[in-house]
Amino acid sequence: MSSSKVLVLHGPNLNLLGTRQPEIYGHETLNDINNRLYEKAAMNGWDIRCQQSNHEGELIDAIHAARTDGTVLIVINPAAYSHTSVAILDALNAFDGKVVEVHLSNIHKREAFRHHSYVSLRADGIIAGLGSRGYLLALDALL
Ligand code: CA2
């Protein structure tokens, strides 16, 4: 039996995690977070791939690839593109699997411009404000 295939997408500036604003985004680096995701996936026999990009089009290309490569779940933190990108929403709308949107911070407790997310219009689940633990919880969508 083939294992469940998951794509984790991190949006712009998340490569800087652990270097600045730890009071908002925590002390962990993106590598720390990805390693924990790889660990949980290995324990459950899931096939996971984590990718970060600062470029909207690259994120869209990754979502397109997931349409046809057997991916059943996309976990995405679109970062600032959450609040601006109809293009990422459109790409996710063309993906047939599950989508879980993750935010490290509680976007509703922050500036008004962060309260709206285009991606939330497509997401099957949303986790915000639980820090990096949110990504691990998002994988439970497979259970
Ligand atoms: O809370 C989240 O996960 C966000 O998606 C993070 C985005 C922000 O634009 C969203 O409103 C909420 C920003 C990610 C930037 O991350 C940095 C981390 C360390 C240093 C600088 C930026």
XYZ file of N, CA, C and O and ligand atoms in Angstrom:
594
model
N 0.853 -1.200 0.000
C 0.000 0.000 0.000
C 0.882 1.242 0.000
O 1.853 1.309 0.749
N 0.536 2.219 -0.865
C 1.385 3.409 -0.908
C 1.036 4.328 0.267
O -0.108 4.401 0.709
N 2.060 5.066 0.765
C 1.842 5.899 1.950
C 1.241 7.237 1.551
O 1.388 7.687 0.413
N 0.543 7.875 2.503
C -0.079 9.168 2.239
C 0.995 10.204 1.946
O 1.971 10.335 2.684
N 0.773 10.935 0.881
C 1.759 11.921 0.459
C 1.318 13.332 0.877
O 0.178 13.737 0.588
N 2.215 14.050 1.547
C 1.895 15.368 2.103
C 2.908 16.391 1.608
O 4.113 16.117 1.557
N 2.398 17.573 1.264
C 3.276 18.685 0.896
C 3.105 19.783 1.941
O 1.975 20.206 2.228
N 4.219 20.217 2.536
C 4.187 21.337 3.479
C 4.834 22.533 2.783
O 5.990 22.453 2.357
N 4.079 23.608 2.670
C 4.579 24.799 1.975
C 4.706 25.966 2.953
O 3.748 26.302 3.663
N 5.892 26.558 2.980
C 6.138 27.726 3.813
C 6.345 28.932 2.899
O 7.182 28.890 1.983
N 5.617 30.010 3.180
C 5.688 31.185 2.324
C 6.828 32.133 2.663
O 7.760 31.784 3.399
N 6.740 33.357 2.124
C 7.852 34.304 2.175
C 8.288 34.687 3.586
O 7.456 34.864 4.479
N 9.586 34.791 3.719
C 10.280 35.233 4.938
C 10.337 34.185 6.035
O 11.026 34.380 7.036
N 9.649 33.070 5.847
C 9.679 32.054 6.902
C 11.044 31.363 6.978
O 11.346 30.708 7.969
N 11.877 31.567 5.960
C 13.264 31.091 6.042
C 14.046 31.843 7.125
O 15.108 31.398 7.549
N 13.499 32.970 7.585
C 14.189 33.768 8.609
C 13.791 33.375 10.033
O 14.273 33.970 11.000
N 12.932 32.389 10.156
C 12.481 31.974 11.499
C 13.677 31.674 12.397
O 14.660 31.073 11.961
N 13.529 32.078 13.643
C 14.590 31.816 14.616
C 15.647 32.891 14.651
O 16.519 32.878 15.529
N 15.601 33.820 13.718
C 16.646 34.858 13.668
C 16.136 36.198 14.177
O 16.926 37.043 14.581
N 14.819 36.443 14.099
C 14.240 37.733 14.504
C 12.826 37.511 15.035
O 12.207 36.501 14.729
N 12.327 38.481 15.762
C 10.956 38.485 16.288
C 10.541 37.167 16.961
O 9.447 36.643 16.699
N 11.408 36.640 17.861
C 11.048 35.368 18.522
C 9.804 35.503 19.396
O 9.097 34.509 19.622
N 9.505 36.740 19.841
C 8.311 36.937 20.689
C 7.035 36.663 19.893
O 5.999 36.320 20.467
N 7.111 36.804 18.582
C 5.933 36.507 17.747
C 6.028 35.106 17.146
O 5.061 34.344 17.158
N 7.214 34.767 16.606
C 7.316 33.547 15.799
C 8.090 32.403 16.454
O 8.211 31.334 15.861
N 8.595 32.633 17.678
C 9.308 31.571 18.389
C 10.791 31.531 18.064
O 11.291 32.298 17.234
N 11.490 30.615 18.728
C 12.952 30.530 18.608
C 13.401 29.481 17.594
O 14.567 29.452 17.212
N 12.504 28.630 17.201
C 12.899 27.547 16.298
C 13.190 28.055 14.886
O 12.552 28.997 14.412
N 14.117 27.398 14.231
C 14.380 27.703 12.823
C 13.428 26.859 11.962
O 12.795 25.905 12.453
N 13.378 27.204 10.683
C 12.535 26.434 9.769
C 13.026 24.981 9.690
O 12.220 24.050 9.608
N 14.339 24.803 9.752
C 14.890 23.435 9.733
C 14.426 22.632 10.936
O 14.107 21.450 10.810
N 14.422 23.301 12.121
C 13.937 22.606 13.337
C 12.508 22.122 13.109
O 12.158 20.981 13.431
N 11.676 23.018 12.577
C 10.256 22.678 12.369
C 10.130 21.540 11.358
O 9.434 20.555 11.588
N 10.834 21.687 10.239
C 10.748 20.637 9.213
C 11.224 19.288 9.752
O 10.628 18.245 9.447
N 12.295 19.303 10.554
C 12.806 18.034 11.091
C 11.765 17.342 11.957
O 11.612 16.113 11.910
N 11.019 18.138 12.727
C 9.976 17.536 13.568
C 8.843 16.970 12.710
O 8.243 15.944 13.029
N 8.574 17.664 11.602
C 7.532 17.155 10.689
C 7.991 15.850 10.035
O 7.224 14.883 9.940
N 9.264 15.815 9.591
C 9.789 14.589 8.978
C 9.739 13.426 9.969
O 9.420 12.291 9.605
N 10.039 13.753 11.248
C 10.026 12.727 12.301
C 8.612 12.148 12.486
O 8.429 10.935 12.531
N 7.637 13.051 12.612
C 6.254 12.589 12.829
C 5.766 11.786 11.615
O 5.087 10.768 11.778
N 6.127 12.251 10.423
C 5.706 11.544 9.215
C 6.339 10.153 9.170
O 5.661 9.161 8.849
N 7.612 10.070 9.530
C 8.304 8.768 9.501
C 7.629 7.804 10.469
O 7.427 6.626 10.146
N 7.245 8.325 11.654
C 6.612 7.470 12.661
C 5.285 6.907 12.165
O 4.855 5.845 12.578
N 4.623 7.674 11.296
C 3.298 7.263 10.817
C 3.324 6.665 9.409
O 2.275 6.328 8.861
N 4.502 6.601 8.834
C 4.625 6.034 7.486
C 4.100 6.957 6.395
O 3.674 6.489 5.341
N 4.131 8.267 6.643
C 3.678 9.224 5.637
C 4.866 9.726 4.820
O 5.989 9.846 5.323
N 4.601 10.034 3.591
C 5.627 10.530 2.672
C 5.484 12.056 2.619
O 4.536 12.572 2.020
N 6.398 12.779 3.245
C 6.234 14.229 3.391
C 7.364 14.984 2.699
O 8.499 14.499 2.632
N 7.007 16.155 2.149
C 8.015 17.012 1.535
C 7.754 18.434 2.023
O 6.611 18.902 2.011
N 8.791 19.106 2.507
C 8.655 20.476 2.999
C 9.401 21.410 2.051
O 10.540 21.123 1.654
N 8.763 22.505 1.697
C 9.357 23.443 0.747
C 9.051 24.865 1.189
O 7.929 25.155 1.606
N 10.058 25.739 1.102
C 9.837 27.167 1.407
C 10.176 27.973 0.177
O 11.117 27.657 -0.549
N 9.365 29.020 -0.069
C 9.721 29.928 -1.152
C 9.310 31.352 -0.811
O 8.283 31.574 -0.157
N 10.129 32.281 -1.274
C 9.794 33.703 -1.132
C 9.059 34.214 -2.369
O 8.793 35.409 -2.470
N 8.744 33.297 -3.291
C 8.182 33.706 -4.585
C 6.796 33.086 -4.792
O 6.636 31.864 -4.750
N 5.833 33.935 -5.049
C 4.442 33.497 -5.212
C 4.320 32.418 -6.292
O 3.661 31.396 -6.104
N 4.968 32.663 -7.440
C 4.863 31.724 -8.563
C 5.440 30.356 -8.229
O 4.916 29.326 -8.684
N 6.494 30.325 -7.421
C 7.074 29.030 -7.041
C 6.121 28.252 -6.147
O 6.007 27.023 -6.265
N 5.442 28.973 -5.268
C 4.453 28.301 -4.402
C 3.321 27.742 -5.254
O 2.850 26.616 -5.049
N 2.908 28.526 -6.242
C 1.832 28.090 -7.141
C 2.275 26.861 -7.945
O 1.524 25.883 -8.081
N 3.510 26.885 -8.456
C 4.018 25.726 -9.204
C 4.022 24.469 -8.334
O 3.702 23.369 -8.809
N 4.387 24.633 -7.070
C 4.424 23.471 -6.157
C 3.009 22.934 -5.941
O 2.795 21.715 -5.893
N 2.032 23.830 -5.835
C 0.631 23.392 -5.663
C 0.162 22.667 -6.929
O -0.493 21.628 -6.866
N 0.528 23.191 -8.091
C 0.154 22.536 -9.352
C 0.738 21.127 -9.421
O 0.052 20.184 -9.832
N 1.997 20.991 -9.032
C 2.637 19.663 -9.081
C 1.892 18.693 -8.166
O 1.708 17.515 -8.509
N 1.414 19.213 -7.030
C 0.717 18.360 -6.058
C -0.615 17.851 -6.610
O -1.160 16.861 -6.118
N -1.149 18.507 -7.628
C -2.435 18.079 -8.226
C -2.332 16.696 -8.847
O -3.308 15.957 -8.890
N -1.124 16.375 -9.334
C -1.005 15.147 -10.135
C 0.034 14.151 -9.612
O 0.268 13.132 -10.253
N 0.664 14.452 -8.491
C 1.721 13.532 -8.013
C 1.271 12.656 -6.844
O 2.091 12.068 -6.152
N -0.034 12.635 -6.586
C -0.547 11.749 -5.532
C -0.647 12.401 -4.164
O -0.998 11.740 -3.183
N -0.339 13.690 -4.083
C -0.445 14.387 -2.796
C -1.897 14.410 -2.330
O -2.798 14.761 -3.096
N -2.088 14.033 -1.057
C -3.464 14.008 -0.524
C -3.717 15.170 0.439
O -4.862 15.464 0.763
N -2.627 15.796 0.926
C -2.776 16.893 1.900
C -1.716 17.956 1.643
O -0.530 17.627 1.508
N -2.170 19.203 1.573
C -1.231 20.329 1.559
C -1.400 21.084 2.870
O -2.509 21.497 3.226
N -0.300 21.213 3.602
C -0.261 22.070 4.789
C 0.474 23.328 4.354
O 1.605 23.251 3.872
N -0.176 24.471 4.472
C 0.434 25.690 3.938
C 0.371 26.837 4.934
O -0.684 27.115 5.513
N 1.537 27.443 5.152
C 1.578 28.751 5.806
C 1.957 29.738 4.704
O 3.128 29.893 4.373
N 0.969 30.409 4.127
C 1.255 31.304 3.002
C 1.918 32.607 3.442
O 2.223 33.453 2.606
N 2.112 32.767 4.759
C 2.728 33.988 5.328
C 1.986 35.216 4.799
O 0.762 35.213 4.725
N 2.706 36.243 4.367
C 2.035 37.486 3.951
C 1.136 37.285 2.739
O 0.166 38.036 2.544
N 1.435 36.245 1.922
C 0.566 35.998 0.757
C -0.851 35.571 1.165
O -1.775 35.638 0.351
N -1.010 35.139 2.413
C -2.363 34.813 2.899
C -3.301 35.983 2.657
O -4.465 35.806 2.293
N -2.757 37.173 2.896
C -3.582 38.380 2.933
C -3.688 39.080 1.573
O -4.403 40.071 1.450
N -2.969 38.564 0.579
C -2.924 39.267 -0.711
C -3.185 38.385 -1.934
O -3.542 38.911 -2.991
N -2.984 37.061 -1.799
C -2.848 36.277 -3.035
C -4.100 35.512 -3.477
O -4.367 34.385 -3.027
N -4.819 36.120 -4.408
C -5.914 35.409 -5.068
C -5.321 34.276 -5.922
O -5.937 33.226 -6.109
N -4.099 34.469 -6.417
C -3.470 33.455 -7.285
C -3.199 32.163 -6.513
O -3.406 31.057 -7.043
N -2.763 32.276 -5.275
C -2.541 31.055 -4.476
C -3.884 30.412 -4.147
O -4.036 29.186 -4.209
N -4.893 31.227 -3.847
C -6.242 30.680 -3.624
C -6.709 29.915 -4.865
O -7.207 28.779 -4.759
N -6.551 30.492 -6.039
C -6.996 29.833 -7.275
C -6.264 28.504 -7.477
O -6.873 27.507 -7.892
N -4.964 28.496 -7.205
C -4.184 27.253 -7.362
C -4.701 26.192 -6.395
O -4.889 25.027 -6.777
N -4.956 26.590 -5.157
C -5.458 25.616 -4.170
C -6.850 25.126 -4.552
O -7.204 23.971 -4.299
N -7.634 25.984 -5.178
C -8.971 25.569 -5.620
C -8.903 24.518 -6.716
O -9.876 23.795 -6.950
N -7.767 24.430 -7.398
C -7.596 23.422 -8.454
C -6.984 22.131 -7.912
O -6.710 21.196 -8.668
N -6.746 22.084 -6.600
C -6.181 20.886 -5.948
C -7.319 20.133 -5.261
O -8.109 20.738 -4.535
N -7.389 18.814 -5.487
C -8.550 18.062 -4.992
C -8.418 17.516 -3.577
O -9.404 17.064 -3.004
N -7.192 17.514 -3.034
C -6.998 16.933 -1.692
C -7.387 17.895 -0.588
O -8.057 18.909 -0.817
N -6.963 17.540 0.631
C -7.238 18.394 1.795
C -6.202 19.511 1.880
O -5.041 19.336 1.490
N -6.652 20.643 2.421
C -5.745 21.794 2.638
C -5.903 22.251 4.078
O -7.025 22.485 4.545
N -4.783 22.344 4.785
C -4.812 22.936 6.127
C -3.893 24.153 6.131
O -2.728 24.069 5.730
N -4.451 25.281 6.552
C -3.705 26.544 6.625
C -3.166 26.700 8.046
O -3.916 26.517 9.023
N -1.889 27.017 8.139
C -1.257 27.174 9.452
C -0.652 28.572 9.562
O -0.035 29.066 8.613
N -0.850 29.183 10.707
C -0.136 30.416 11.057
C 0.495 30.236 12.428
O -0.169 29.760 13.357
N 1.742 30.638 12.532
C 2.430 30.533 13.823
C 1.764 31.437 14.853
O 1.542 31.058 15.997
N 1.449 32.653 14.431
C 0.829 33.629 15.329
C -0.685 33.610 15.127
O -1.184 33.092 14.114
N -1.390 34.179 16.089
C -2.841 34.327 15.944
C -3.101 35.598 15.135
O -3.071 36.708 15.671
N -3.347 35.411 13.847
C -3.480 36.561 12.941
C -4.650 37.464 13.336
O -4.659 38.649 13.004
N -5.604 36.926 14.077
C -6.777 37.731 14.474
C -6.502 38.628 15.666
O -7.294 39.501 15.997
N -5.367 38.398 16.310
C -4.981 39.204 17.469
C -4.011 40.304 17.039
O -3.497 41.044 17.865
N -3.737 40.377 15.750
C -2.712 41.289 15.244
C -3.354 42.408 14.410
O -4.536 42.673 14.533
N -2.557 43.063 13.573
C -3.064 44.197 12.783
C -4.264 43.756 11.927
O -4.312 42.618 11.453
N -5.166 44.713 11.666
C -6.395 44.396 10.920
C -6.092 43.779 9.547
O -6.822 42.894 9.088
N -5.004 44.220 8.892
C -4.736 43.696 7.539
C -4.386 42.212 7.557
O -4.419 41.552 6.514
N -4.066 41.656 8.739
C -3.769 40.214 8.813
C -5.015 39.385 9.113
O -4.969 38.157 9.135
N -6.139 40.040 9.377
C -7.328 39.292 9.808
C -7.979 38.529 8.666
O -8.672 37.543 8.902
N -7.783 39.005 7.428
C -8.376 38.301 6.298
C -7.333 37.457 5.574
O -6.236 37.927 5.282
N -7.709 36.202 5.294
C -6.836 35.336 4.498
C -7.623 34.788 3.317
O -8.669 34.150 3.506
N -7.127 35.017 2.104
C -7.760 34.427 0.917
C -7.730 32.902 0.977
O -8.681 32.231 0.570
N -6.625 32.379 1.508
C -6.453 30.919 1.550
C -7.515 30.261 2.441
O -7.937 29.129 2.201
N -7.987 31.002 3.439
C -9.020 30.442 4.337
C -10.305 30.109 3.593
O -11.095 29.276 4.046
N -10.523 30.756 2.435
C -11.727 30.461 1.643
C -11.691 29.043 1.076
O -12.716 28.489 0.698
N -10.480 28.459 1.003
C -10.311 27.104 0.478
C -9.965 26.080 1.561
O -10.256 24.889 1.407
N -9.367 26.553 2.644
C -8.818 25.619 3.633
C -9.918 24.759 4.253
O -11.008 25.243 4.560
N -9.599 23.469 4.443
C -10.515 22.587 5.164
C -10.361 22.794 6.662
O -11.293 22.584 7.421
N -9.163 23.200 7.077
C -8.901 23.486 8.482
C -7.910 24.623 8.595
O -7.121 24.864 7.672
N -7.975 25.331 9.726
C -7.079 26.470 9.966
C -6.567 26.366 11.397
O -7.359 26.158 12.323
N -5.247 26.501 11.545
C -4.658 26.508 12.891
C -3.813 27.774 12.997
O -2.926 27.996 12.170
N -4.111 28.595 13.989
C -3.356 29.845 14.146
C -3.062 30.080 15.615
O -3.913 29.823 16.471
N -1.849 30.538 15.894
C -1.526 30.982 17.238
C -0.898 29.934 18.128
O -0.588 30.209 19.284
N -0.667 28.734 17.588
C -0.072 27.672 18.415
C 1.403 27.464 18.099
O 1.990 26.459 18.477
N 2.002 28.437 17.417
C 3.424 28.319 17.079
C 3.665 27.133 16.161
O 2.775 26.710 15.412
N 4.877 26.583 16.256
C 5.249 25.510 15.321
C 4.438 24.241 15.551
O 4.309 23.401 14.655
N 3.874 24.092 16.762
C 3.028 22.935 17.042
C 1.858 22.835 16.051
O 1.349 21.757 15.771
N 1.450 23.989 15.517
C 0.338 24.009 14.567
C 0.610 23.131 13.353
O -0.296 22.464 12.841
N 1.870 23.120 12.889
C 2.194 22.288 11.715
C 2.027 20.806 12.043
O 1.539 20.027 11.223
N 2.483 20.430 13.243
C 2.385 19.019 13.638
C 0.923 18.607 13.767
O 0.528 17.524 13.340
N 0.120 19.510 14.346
C -1.313 19.216 14.491
C -1.983 19.122 13.121
O -2.894 18.311 12.927
N -1.529 19.939 12.186
C -2.137 19.940 10.843
C -2.013 18.555 10.194
O -2.905 18.128 9.452
N -0.919 17.846 10.488
C -0.738 16.511 9.909
C -1.807 15.542 10.380
O -2.094 14.527 9.726
N -2.425 15.843 11.524
C -3.468 14.956 12.043
C -4.690 14.930 11.133
O -5.575 14.086 11.297
N -4.749 15.840 10.186
C -5.828 15.803 9.190
C -5.806 14.472 8.435
O -6.808 14.057 7.850
N -4.663 13.783 8.454
C -4.551 12.489 7.757
C -5.167 11.355 8.544
O -5.380 10.266 8.012
N -5.440 11.600 9.826
C -5.867 10.477 10.697
C -7.358 10.227 10.584
O -8.124 11.133 10.293
O 1.800 33.888 11.860
C 2.183 33.453 10.757
O 2.586 32.317 10.572
C 2.204 34.405 9.554
O 1.768 33.661 8.420
C 3.636 34.859 9.382
C 3.831 35.911 8.297
C 2.830 37.047 8.457
O 2.948 37.939 7.353
C 1.409 36.545 8.561
O 0.549 37.653 8.755
C 1.260 35.589 9.717
C 5.242 36.501 8.346
C 6.345 35.500 8.297
C 7.636 36.220 8.520
O 8.428 35.465 9.397
C 9.544 36.021 9.923
C 10.197 35.289 10.867
C 11.339 35.770 11.461
C 11.842 36.991 11.068
C 11.193 37.738 10.118
C 10.045 37.247 9.532
